[in-house]
GROMACS .gro file of C-alpha atoms in nm:
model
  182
    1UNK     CA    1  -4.053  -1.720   9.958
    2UNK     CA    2  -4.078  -1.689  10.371
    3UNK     CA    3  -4.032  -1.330  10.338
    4UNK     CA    4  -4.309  -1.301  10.103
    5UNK     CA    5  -4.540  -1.432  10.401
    6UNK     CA    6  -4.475  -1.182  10.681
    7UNK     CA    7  -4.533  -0.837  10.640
    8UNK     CA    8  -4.164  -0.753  10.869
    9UNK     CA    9  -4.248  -0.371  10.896
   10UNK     CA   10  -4.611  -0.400  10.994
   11UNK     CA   11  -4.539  -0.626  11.261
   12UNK     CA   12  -4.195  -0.455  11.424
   13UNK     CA   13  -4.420  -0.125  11.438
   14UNK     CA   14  -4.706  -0.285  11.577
   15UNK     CA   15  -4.496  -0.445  11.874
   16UNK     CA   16  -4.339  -0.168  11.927
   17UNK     CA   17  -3.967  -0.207  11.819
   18UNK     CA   18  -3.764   0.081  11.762
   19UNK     CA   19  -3.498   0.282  11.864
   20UNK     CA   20  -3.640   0.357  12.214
   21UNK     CA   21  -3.534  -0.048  12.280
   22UNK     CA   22  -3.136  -0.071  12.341
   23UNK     CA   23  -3.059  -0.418  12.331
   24UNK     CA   24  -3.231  -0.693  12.251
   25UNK     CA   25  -3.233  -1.078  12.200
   26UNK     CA   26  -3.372  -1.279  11.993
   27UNK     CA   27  -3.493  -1.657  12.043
   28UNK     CA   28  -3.391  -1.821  11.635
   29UNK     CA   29  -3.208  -1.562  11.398
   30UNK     CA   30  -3.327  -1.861  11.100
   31UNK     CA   31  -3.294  -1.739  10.768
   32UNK     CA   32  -3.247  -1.352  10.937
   33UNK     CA   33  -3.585  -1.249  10.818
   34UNK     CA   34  -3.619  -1.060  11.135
   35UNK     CA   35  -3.276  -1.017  11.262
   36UNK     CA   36  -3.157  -0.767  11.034
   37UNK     CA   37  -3.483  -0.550  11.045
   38UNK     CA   38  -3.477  -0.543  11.427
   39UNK     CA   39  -3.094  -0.434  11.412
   40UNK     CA   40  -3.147  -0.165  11.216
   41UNK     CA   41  -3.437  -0.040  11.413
   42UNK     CA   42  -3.266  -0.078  11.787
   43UNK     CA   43  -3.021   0.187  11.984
   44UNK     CA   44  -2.779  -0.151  12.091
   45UNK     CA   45  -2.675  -0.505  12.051
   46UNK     CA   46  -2.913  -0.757  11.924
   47UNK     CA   47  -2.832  -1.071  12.035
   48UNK     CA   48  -2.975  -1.347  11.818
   49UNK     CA   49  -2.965  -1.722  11.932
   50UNK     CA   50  -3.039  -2.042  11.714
   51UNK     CA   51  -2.996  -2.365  11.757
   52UNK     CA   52  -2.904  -2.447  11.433
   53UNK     CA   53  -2.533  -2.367  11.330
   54UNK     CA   54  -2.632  -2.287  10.952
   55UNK     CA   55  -2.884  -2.038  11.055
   56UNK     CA   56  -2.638  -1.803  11.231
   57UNK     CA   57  -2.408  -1.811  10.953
   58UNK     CA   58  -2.676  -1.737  10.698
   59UNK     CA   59  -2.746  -1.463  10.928
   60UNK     CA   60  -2.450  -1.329  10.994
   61UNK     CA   61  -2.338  -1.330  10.561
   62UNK     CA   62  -2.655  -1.147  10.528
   63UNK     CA   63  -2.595  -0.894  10.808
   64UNK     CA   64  -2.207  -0.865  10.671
   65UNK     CA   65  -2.375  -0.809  10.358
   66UNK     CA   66  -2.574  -0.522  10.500
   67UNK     CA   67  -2.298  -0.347  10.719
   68UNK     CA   68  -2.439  -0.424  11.013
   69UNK     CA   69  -2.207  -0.443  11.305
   70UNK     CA   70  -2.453  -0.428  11.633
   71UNK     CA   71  -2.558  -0.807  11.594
   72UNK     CA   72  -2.411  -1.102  11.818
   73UNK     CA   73  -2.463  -1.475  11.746
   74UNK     CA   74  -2.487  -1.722  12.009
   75UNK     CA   75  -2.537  -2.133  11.917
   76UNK     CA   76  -2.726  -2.244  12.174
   77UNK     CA   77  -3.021  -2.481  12.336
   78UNK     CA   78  -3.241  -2.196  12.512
   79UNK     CA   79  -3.432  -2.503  12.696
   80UNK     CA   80  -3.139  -2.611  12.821
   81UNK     CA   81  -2.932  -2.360  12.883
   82UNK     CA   82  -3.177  -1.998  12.903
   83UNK     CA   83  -3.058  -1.700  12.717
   84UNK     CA   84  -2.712  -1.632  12.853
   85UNK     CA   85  -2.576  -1.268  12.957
   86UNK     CA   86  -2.679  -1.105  13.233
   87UNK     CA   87  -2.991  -1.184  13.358
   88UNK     CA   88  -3.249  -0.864  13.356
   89UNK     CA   89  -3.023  -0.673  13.142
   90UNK     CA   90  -3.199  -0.646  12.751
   91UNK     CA   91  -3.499  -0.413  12.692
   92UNK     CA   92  -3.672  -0.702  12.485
   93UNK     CA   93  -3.665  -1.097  12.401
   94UNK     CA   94  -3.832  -1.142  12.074
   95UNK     CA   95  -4.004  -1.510  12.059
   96UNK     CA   96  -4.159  -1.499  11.660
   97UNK     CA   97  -4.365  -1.827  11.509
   98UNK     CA   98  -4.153  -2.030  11.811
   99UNK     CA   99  -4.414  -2.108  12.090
  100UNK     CA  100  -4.544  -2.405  11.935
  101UNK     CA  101  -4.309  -2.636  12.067
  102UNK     CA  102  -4.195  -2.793  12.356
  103UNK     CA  103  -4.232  -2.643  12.642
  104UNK     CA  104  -4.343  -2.271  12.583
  105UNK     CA  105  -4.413  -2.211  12.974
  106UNK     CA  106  -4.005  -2.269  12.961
  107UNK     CA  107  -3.949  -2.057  12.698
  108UNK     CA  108  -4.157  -1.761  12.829
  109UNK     CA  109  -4.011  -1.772  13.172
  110UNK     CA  110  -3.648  -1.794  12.995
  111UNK     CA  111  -3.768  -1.492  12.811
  112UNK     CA  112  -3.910  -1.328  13.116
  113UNK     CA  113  -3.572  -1.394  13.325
  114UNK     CA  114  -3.334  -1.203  13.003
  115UNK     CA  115  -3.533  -0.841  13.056
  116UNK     CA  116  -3.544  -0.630  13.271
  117UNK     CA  117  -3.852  -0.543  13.503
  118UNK     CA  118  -4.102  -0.336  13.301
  119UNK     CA  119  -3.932  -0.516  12.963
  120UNK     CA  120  -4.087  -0.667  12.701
  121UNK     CA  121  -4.112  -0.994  12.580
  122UNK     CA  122  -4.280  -1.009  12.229
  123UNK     CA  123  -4.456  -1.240  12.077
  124UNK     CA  124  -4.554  -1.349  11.698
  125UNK     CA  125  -4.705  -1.659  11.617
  126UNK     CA  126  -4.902  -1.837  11.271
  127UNK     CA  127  -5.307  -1.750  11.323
  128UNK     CA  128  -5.509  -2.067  11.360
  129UNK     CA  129  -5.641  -2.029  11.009
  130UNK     CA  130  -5.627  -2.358  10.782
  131UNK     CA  131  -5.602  -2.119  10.479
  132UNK     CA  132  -5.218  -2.043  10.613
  133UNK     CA  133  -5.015  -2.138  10.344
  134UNK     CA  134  -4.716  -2.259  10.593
  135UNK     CA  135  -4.671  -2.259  10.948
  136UNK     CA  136  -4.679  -2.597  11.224
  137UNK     CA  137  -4.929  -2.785  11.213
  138UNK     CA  138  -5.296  -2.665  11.321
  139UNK     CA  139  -5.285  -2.942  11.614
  140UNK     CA  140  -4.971  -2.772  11.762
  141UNK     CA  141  -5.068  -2.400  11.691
  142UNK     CA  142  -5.084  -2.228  11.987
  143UNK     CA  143  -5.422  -1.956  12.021
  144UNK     CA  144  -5.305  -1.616  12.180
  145UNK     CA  145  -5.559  -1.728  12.485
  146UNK     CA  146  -5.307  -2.011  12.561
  147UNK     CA  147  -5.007  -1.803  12.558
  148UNK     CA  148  -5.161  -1.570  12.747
  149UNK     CA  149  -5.184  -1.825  12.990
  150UNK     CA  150  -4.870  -1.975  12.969
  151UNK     CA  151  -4.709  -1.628  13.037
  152UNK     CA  152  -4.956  -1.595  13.374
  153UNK     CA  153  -4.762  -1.933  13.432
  154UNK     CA  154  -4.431  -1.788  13.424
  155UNK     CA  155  -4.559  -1.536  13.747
  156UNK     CA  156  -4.353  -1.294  13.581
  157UNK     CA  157  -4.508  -1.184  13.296
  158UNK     CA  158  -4.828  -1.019  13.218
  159UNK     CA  159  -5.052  -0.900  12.933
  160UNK     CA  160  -4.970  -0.500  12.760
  161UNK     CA  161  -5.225  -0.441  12.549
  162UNK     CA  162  -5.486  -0.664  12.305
  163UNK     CA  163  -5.413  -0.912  12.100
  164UNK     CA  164  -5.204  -0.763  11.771
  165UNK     CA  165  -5.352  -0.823  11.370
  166UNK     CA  166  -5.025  -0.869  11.223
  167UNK     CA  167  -5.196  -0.968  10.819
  168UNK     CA  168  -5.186  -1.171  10.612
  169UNK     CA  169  -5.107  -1.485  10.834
  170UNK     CA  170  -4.997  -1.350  11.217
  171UNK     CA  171  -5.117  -1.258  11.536
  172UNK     CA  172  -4.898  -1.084  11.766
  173UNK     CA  173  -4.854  -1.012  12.195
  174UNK     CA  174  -4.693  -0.735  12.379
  175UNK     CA  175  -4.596  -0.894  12.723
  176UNK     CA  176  -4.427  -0.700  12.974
  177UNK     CA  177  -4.258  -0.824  13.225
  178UNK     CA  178  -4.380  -0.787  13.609
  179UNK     CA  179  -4.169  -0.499  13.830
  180UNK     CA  180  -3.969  -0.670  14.089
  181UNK     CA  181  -4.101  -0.622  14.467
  182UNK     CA  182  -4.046  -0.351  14.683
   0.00000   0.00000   0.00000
């Protein structure tokens, strides 16, 4: 039923992920709705973090299932603990339907820290449309104005382009993040 509410195609293509991005992570594999897509679609590793331990291994059955090799799990607390790897090393950090929680400015500025200067982080997120037939709660849904903000907050990160129609039930951001000074 979850996949049946995202169009996954529609919205890689519109953010721009494809085999021009070598490696990439990924902030919640969850069911692997977007984890195997992305893998397929990217020159390198994908590196896909969740918090929950039942996720990854949902995740990784279904990418064993689908021969994918180029995929590497991580358990881990991204508030607490950032991304992991080097920092400035991955082309992209995917955060999809995951700003609505605590601390987003954290999460962005995580993000922003795992690519490199001129990467993107990339951004989906549940429009602020009661009609939504899942998604967080409309209290807690965060409006692409205030992400936009949040990632000015970071000082690292700035807006690449409009805001993204990603139908039926998504809106999407192309961040990129801020060269380092000379």
């Amino acid at each position: 039923y979850w996949e049946t509410l995202l169009d996954v195609n529609l919205i890689l293509d519109q953010l721009g992920v494809d085999n021009t991005l070598r490696d990439v992570v990924e902030l919640g594999c969850g069911y692997g709705t977007f984890t195997l897509p992305v893998a397929k679609r990217i020159s390198g590793i994908l590196e896909t973090t969740d918090i929950e331990p039942a996720m990854i291994e949902r995740t990784r059955q279904r990418a064993s299932s689908a021969g994918l090799s180029n995929i590497r799990y991580d358990h881990r607390d991204v508030l607490a603990q950032g991304f992991g790897g080097a920092p400035e090393s991955r082309d992209a950090c995917l955060l999809f339907n995951i700003l609505h929680g605590e601390e987003p400015v954290r999460f962005l500025h995580w993000a922003a820290l795992a690519v490199r200067p001129g990467g993107w982080v990339l951004v989906i997120h549940w429009r602020c449309d009661p009609a939504t037939p899942r998604g967080p709660a409309m209290d807690i849904r965060p409006r692409p104005e205030q992400i936009l903000d949040w990632a000015r907050q970071t000082g690292l990160l700035e807006s690449a382009g409009p805001v993204l129609d990603l139908p039926p039930w998504h809106y999407g951001l192309r961040l990129r993040r801020k060269e380092s000074p000379c």
